Short mmCIF file of C-alpha atoms in Angstrom, two decimals:
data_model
loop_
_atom_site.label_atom_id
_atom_site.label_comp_id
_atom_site.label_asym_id
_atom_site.label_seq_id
_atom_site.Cartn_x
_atom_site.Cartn_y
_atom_site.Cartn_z
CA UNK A 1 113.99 101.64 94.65
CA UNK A 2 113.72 103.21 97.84
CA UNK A 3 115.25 102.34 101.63
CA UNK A 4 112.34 101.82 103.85
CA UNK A 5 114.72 100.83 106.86
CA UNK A 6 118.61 101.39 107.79
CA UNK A 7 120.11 99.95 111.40
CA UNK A 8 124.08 99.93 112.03
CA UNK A 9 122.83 95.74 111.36
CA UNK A 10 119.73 95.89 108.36
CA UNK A 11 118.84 97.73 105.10
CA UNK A 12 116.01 97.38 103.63
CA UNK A 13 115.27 98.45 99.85
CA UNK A 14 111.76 98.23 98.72
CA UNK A 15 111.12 98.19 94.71
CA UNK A 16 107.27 99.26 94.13
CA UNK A 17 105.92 98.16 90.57
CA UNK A 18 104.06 101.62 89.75
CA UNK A 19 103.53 100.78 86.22
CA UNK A 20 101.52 97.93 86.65
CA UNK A 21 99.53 100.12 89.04
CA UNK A 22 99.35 102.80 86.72
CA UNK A 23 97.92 100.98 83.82
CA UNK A 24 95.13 99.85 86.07
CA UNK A 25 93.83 103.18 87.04
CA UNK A 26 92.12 103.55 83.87
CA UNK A 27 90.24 100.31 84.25
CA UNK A 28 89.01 101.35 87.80
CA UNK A 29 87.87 104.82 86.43
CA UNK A 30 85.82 103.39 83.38
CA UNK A 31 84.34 100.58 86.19
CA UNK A 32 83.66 103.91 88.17
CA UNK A 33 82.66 105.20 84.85
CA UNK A 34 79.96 102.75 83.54
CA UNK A 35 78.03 102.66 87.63
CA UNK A 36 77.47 106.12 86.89
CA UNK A 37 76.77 106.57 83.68
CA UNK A 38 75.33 103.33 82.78
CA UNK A 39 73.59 101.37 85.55
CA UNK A 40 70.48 103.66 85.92
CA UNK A 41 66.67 103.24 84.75
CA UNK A 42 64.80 105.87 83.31
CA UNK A 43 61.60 106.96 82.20
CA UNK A 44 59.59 109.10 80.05
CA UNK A 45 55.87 109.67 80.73
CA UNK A 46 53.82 112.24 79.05
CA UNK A 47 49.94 112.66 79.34
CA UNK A 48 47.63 115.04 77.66
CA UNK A 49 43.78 115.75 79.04
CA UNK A 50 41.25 116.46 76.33
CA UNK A 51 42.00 120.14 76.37
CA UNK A 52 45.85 119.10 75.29
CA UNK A 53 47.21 120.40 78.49
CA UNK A 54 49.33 118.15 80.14
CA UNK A 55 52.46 117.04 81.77
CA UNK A 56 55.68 115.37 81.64
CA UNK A 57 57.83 113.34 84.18
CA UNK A 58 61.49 112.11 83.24
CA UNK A 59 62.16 109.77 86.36
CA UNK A 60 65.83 108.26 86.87
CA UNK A 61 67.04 105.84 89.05
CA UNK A 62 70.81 105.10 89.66
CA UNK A 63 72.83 102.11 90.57
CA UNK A 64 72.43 103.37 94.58
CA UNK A 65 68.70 103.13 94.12
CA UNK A 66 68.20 106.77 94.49
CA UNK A 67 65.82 108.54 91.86
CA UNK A 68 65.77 112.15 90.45
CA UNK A 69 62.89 113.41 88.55
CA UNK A 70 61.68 116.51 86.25
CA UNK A 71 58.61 117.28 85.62
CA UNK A 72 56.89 120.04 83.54
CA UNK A 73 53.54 121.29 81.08
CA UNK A 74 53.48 120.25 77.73
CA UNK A 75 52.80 123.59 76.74
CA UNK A 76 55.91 124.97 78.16
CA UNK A 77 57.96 122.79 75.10
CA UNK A 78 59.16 125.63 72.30
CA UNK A 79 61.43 124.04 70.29
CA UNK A 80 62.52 120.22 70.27
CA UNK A 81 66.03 119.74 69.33
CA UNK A 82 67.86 116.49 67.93
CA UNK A 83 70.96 115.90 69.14
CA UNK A 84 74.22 113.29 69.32
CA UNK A 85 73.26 112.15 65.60
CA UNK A 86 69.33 111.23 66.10
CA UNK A 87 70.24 109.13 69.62
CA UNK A 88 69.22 111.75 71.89
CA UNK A 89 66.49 115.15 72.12
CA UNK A 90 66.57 118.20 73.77
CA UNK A 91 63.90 119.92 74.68
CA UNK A 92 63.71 123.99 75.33
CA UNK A 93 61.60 125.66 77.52
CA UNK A 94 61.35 129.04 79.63
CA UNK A 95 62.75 127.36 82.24
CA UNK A 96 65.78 126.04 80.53
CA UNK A 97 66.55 122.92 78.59
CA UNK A 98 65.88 119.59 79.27
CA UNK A 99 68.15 116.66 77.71
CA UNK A 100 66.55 113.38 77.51
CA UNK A 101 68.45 110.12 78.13
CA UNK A 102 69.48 108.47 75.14
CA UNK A 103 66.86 105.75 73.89
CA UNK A 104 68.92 102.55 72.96
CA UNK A 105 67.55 99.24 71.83
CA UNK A 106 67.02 96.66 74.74
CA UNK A 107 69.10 94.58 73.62
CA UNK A 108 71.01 96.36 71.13
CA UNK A 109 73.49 97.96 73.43
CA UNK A 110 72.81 100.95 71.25
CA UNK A 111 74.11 99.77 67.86
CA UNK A 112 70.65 99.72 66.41
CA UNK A 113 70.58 103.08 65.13
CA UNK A 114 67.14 102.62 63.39
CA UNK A 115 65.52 102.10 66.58
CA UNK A 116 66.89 104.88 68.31
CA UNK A 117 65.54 106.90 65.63
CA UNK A 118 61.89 105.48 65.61
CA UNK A 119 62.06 105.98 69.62
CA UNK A 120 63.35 109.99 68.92
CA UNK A 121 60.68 110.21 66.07
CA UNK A 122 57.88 108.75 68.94
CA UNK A 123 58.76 111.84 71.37
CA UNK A 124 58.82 113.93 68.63
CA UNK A 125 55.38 113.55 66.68
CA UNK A 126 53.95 113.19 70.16
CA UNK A 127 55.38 116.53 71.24
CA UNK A 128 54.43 118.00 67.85
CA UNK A 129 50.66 116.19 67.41
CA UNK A 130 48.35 117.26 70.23
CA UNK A 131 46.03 114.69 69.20
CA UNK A 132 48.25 111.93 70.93
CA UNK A 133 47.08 111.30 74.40
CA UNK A 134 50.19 109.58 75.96
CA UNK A 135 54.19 109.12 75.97
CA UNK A 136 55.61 106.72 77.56
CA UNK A 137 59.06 105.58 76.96
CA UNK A 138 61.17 103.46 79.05
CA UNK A 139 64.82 102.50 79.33
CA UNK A 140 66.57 99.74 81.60
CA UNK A 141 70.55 99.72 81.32
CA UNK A 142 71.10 98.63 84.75
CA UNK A 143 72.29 94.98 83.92
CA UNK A 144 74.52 96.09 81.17
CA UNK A 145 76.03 98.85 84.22
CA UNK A 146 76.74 96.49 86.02
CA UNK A 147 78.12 93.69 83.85
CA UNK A 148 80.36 96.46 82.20
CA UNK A 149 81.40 98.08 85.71
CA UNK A 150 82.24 94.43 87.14
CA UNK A 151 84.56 93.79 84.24
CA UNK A 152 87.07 96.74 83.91
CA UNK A 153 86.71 96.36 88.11
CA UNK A 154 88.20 92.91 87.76
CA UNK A 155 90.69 93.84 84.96
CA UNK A 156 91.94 96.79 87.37
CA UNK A 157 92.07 94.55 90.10
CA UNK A 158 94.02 91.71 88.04
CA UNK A 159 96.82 94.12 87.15
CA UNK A 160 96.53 95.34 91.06
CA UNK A 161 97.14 91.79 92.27
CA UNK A 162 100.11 91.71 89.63
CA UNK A 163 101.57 94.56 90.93
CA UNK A 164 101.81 93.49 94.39
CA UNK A 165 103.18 90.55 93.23
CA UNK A 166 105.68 92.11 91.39
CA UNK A 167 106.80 94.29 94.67
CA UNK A 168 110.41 93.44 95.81
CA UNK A 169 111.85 93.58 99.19
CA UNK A 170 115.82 93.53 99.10
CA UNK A 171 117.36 93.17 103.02
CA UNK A 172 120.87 92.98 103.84
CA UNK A 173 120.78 91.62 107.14
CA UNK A 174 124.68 91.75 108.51
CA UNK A 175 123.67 89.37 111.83
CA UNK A 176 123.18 86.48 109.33
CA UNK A 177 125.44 87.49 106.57
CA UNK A 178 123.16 87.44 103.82
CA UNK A 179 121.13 89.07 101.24
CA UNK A 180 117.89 88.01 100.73
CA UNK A 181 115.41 88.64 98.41
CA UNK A 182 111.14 88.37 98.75
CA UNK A 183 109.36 89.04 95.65
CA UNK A 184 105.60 89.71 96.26
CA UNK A 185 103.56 90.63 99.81
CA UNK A 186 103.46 86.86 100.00
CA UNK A 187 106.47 85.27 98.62
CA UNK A 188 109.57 83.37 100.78
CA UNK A 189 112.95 85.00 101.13
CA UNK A 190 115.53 83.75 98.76
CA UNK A 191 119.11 84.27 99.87
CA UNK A 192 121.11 85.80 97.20
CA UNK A 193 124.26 85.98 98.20
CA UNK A 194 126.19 86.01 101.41
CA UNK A 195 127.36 89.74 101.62
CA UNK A 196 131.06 88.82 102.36
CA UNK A 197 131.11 87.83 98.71
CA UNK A 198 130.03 91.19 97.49
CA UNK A 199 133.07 93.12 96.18
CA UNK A 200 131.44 95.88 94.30
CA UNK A 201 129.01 98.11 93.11
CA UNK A 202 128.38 99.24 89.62
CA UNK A 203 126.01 102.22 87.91
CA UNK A 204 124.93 101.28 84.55
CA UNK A 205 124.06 104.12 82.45
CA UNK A 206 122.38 103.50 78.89
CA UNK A 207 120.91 105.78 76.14
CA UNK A 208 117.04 105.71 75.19
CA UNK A 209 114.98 107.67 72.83
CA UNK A 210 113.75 108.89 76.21
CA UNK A 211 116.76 109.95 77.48
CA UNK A 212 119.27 108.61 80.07
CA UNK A 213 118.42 105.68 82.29
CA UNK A 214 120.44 103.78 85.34
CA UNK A 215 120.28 100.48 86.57
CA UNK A 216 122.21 99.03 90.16
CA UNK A 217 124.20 96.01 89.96
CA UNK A 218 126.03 94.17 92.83
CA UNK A 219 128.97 92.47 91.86
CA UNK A 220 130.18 89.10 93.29
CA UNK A 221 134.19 87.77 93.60
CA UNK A 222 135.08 85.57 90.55
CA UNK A 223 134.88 87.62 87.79
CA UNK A 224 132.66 90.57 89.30
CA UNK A 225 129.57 88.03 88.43
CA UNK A 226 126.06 90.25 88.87
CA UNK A 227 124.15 89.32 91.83
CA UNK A 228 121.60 91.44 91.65
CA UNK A 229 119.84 93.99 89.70
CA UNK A 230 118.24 97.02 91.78
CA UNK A 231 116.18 97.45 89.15
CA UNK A 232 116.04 101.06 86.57
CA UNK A 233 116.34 104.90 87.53
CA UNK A 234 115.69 107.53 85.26
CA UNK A 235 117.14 109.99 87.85
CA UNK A 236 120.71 109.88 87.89
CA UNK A 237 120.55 111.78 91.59
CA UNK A 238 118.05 109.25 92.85
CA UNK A 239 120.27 106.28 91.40
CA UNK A 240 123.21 107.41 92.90
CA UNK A 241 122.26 108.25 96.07
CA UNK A 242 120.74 104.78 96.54
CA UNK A 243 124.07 103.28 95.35
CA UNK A 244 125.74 105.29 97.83
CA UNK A 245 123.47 104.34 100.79
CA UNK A 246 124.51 100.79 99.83
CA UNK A 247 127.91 101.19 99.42
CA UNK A 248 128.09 102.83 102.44
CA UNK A 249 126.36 100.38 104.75
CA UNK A 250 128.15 97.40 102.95
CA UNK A 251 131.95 99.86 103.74
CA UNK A 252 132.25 99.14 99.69
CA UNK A 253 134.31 101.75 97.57
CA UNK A 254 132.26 104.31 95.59
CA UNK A 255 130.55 102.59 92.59
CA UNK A 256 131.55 102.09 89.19
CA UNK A 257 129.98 104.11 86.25
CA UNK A 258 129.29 102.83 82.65
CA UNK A 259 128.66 104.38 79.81
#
């Protein structure tokens, strides 16, 4: 809870819902995630001339369209290394090592391991049989990118749009008399209670596994009835100070503490 506004006339307490906002930062970074990681083409082309020289060009093109490419002799390969459990080859030359992408099954998603293996076992009897005159492997996960990227994008975004509809605007207003209450950006004002009625405020404090937490009550005439819950602190200091602001601009006496 936090005062966005104080006038000798208004206060305004604004309640943010940071958890739901929270939670949805992992979707948008796995969205981010699969865009980067997932939506790109590649391919492998190899060619040999009759004398078995020859050369090699790994092309890739990501989800902005732009492409990178390696190229390099066959006869610079010294060792080929399997890697990542057969799914994926490395290959070592003076020049440093070169990681190929992993080879996954059209449209397999990658859970055909057999096939990954027959595509690492192609790049490696080609690289190790200098009778074979040509390489070329290529892999398309663009769609899948995107489809993946698009969903944990709208997930994020669904707990987004929850959050701001979850955000709660509190204003005392003393020209009119009332308290009102707007939950959500887009919501109507409810009154709440006219602040005449308001006799007290009280601190809750209760005990968690976690620790210590507060909660903000306003307490109406006939039988100190709750009006309204300000919501949960885990700071005592920040708890009490916004109980005080209250207090203060409604001239009530200093809250109430539970235990």
């Amino acid at each position: 809870m936090k005062i966005v506004r104080r006038t000798p006339n208004i206060l305004i307490l604004l309640q943010l819902p940071w958890v739901d906002w929270f939670i949805s930062v992992p979707f948008l970074l796995i969205a981010v995630a699969a865009l980067v990681s997932e939506a790109q083409m590649s391919q492998l082309i190899c060619q040999r001339g009759e004398a078995g020289q020859g050369t090699c060009k790994l092309a890739r093109v990501n989800f902005l369209g732009i492409t990178s490419t390696k190229t390099w002799k066959i006869q610079e390969i010294q060792t080929i290394e399997v890697i990542n459990n057969s799914e994926q080859i490395r290959l070592v030359t003076p020049k440093g090592e070169i990681t190929l992408m992993p080879f996954y099954e059209k449209n397999g998603r990658g859970s055909n391991r057999k096939t990954k293996q027959f595509v690492v076992k192609q790049i490696q009897v080609f690289f190790m049989n200098a009778q074979k005159p040509e390489l070329i492997i290529t892999q398309d996960t663009r769609v899948m990118g995107y489809l993946d990227s698009v969903l944990f994008t709208l997930l994020g975004l669904i707990l987004v749009i929850a959050g701001l509809n979850s955000i709660d605007i509190y204003k005392f207003d003393k020209n009119s008399g009332c308290l009102t209450n707007k939950r959500g950006l887009f919501g109507k004002s409810i009154i709440k209670c006219q602040i005449q009625d308001i006799v007290s405020l009280l601190i809750d404090c209760s005990h968690t596994d976690k620790g210590k937490i507060y909660s903000i009550f306003l307490m109406k005439r006939l039988g100190r009835k709750i009006v309204v819950n300000f919501g949960v602190f885990d700071n005592q200091g920040q708890g009490k100070q916004t109980a005080k602001e209250i207090c203060t601009f409604l001239n009530l006496p200093e809250p109430d503490t539970t235990h």
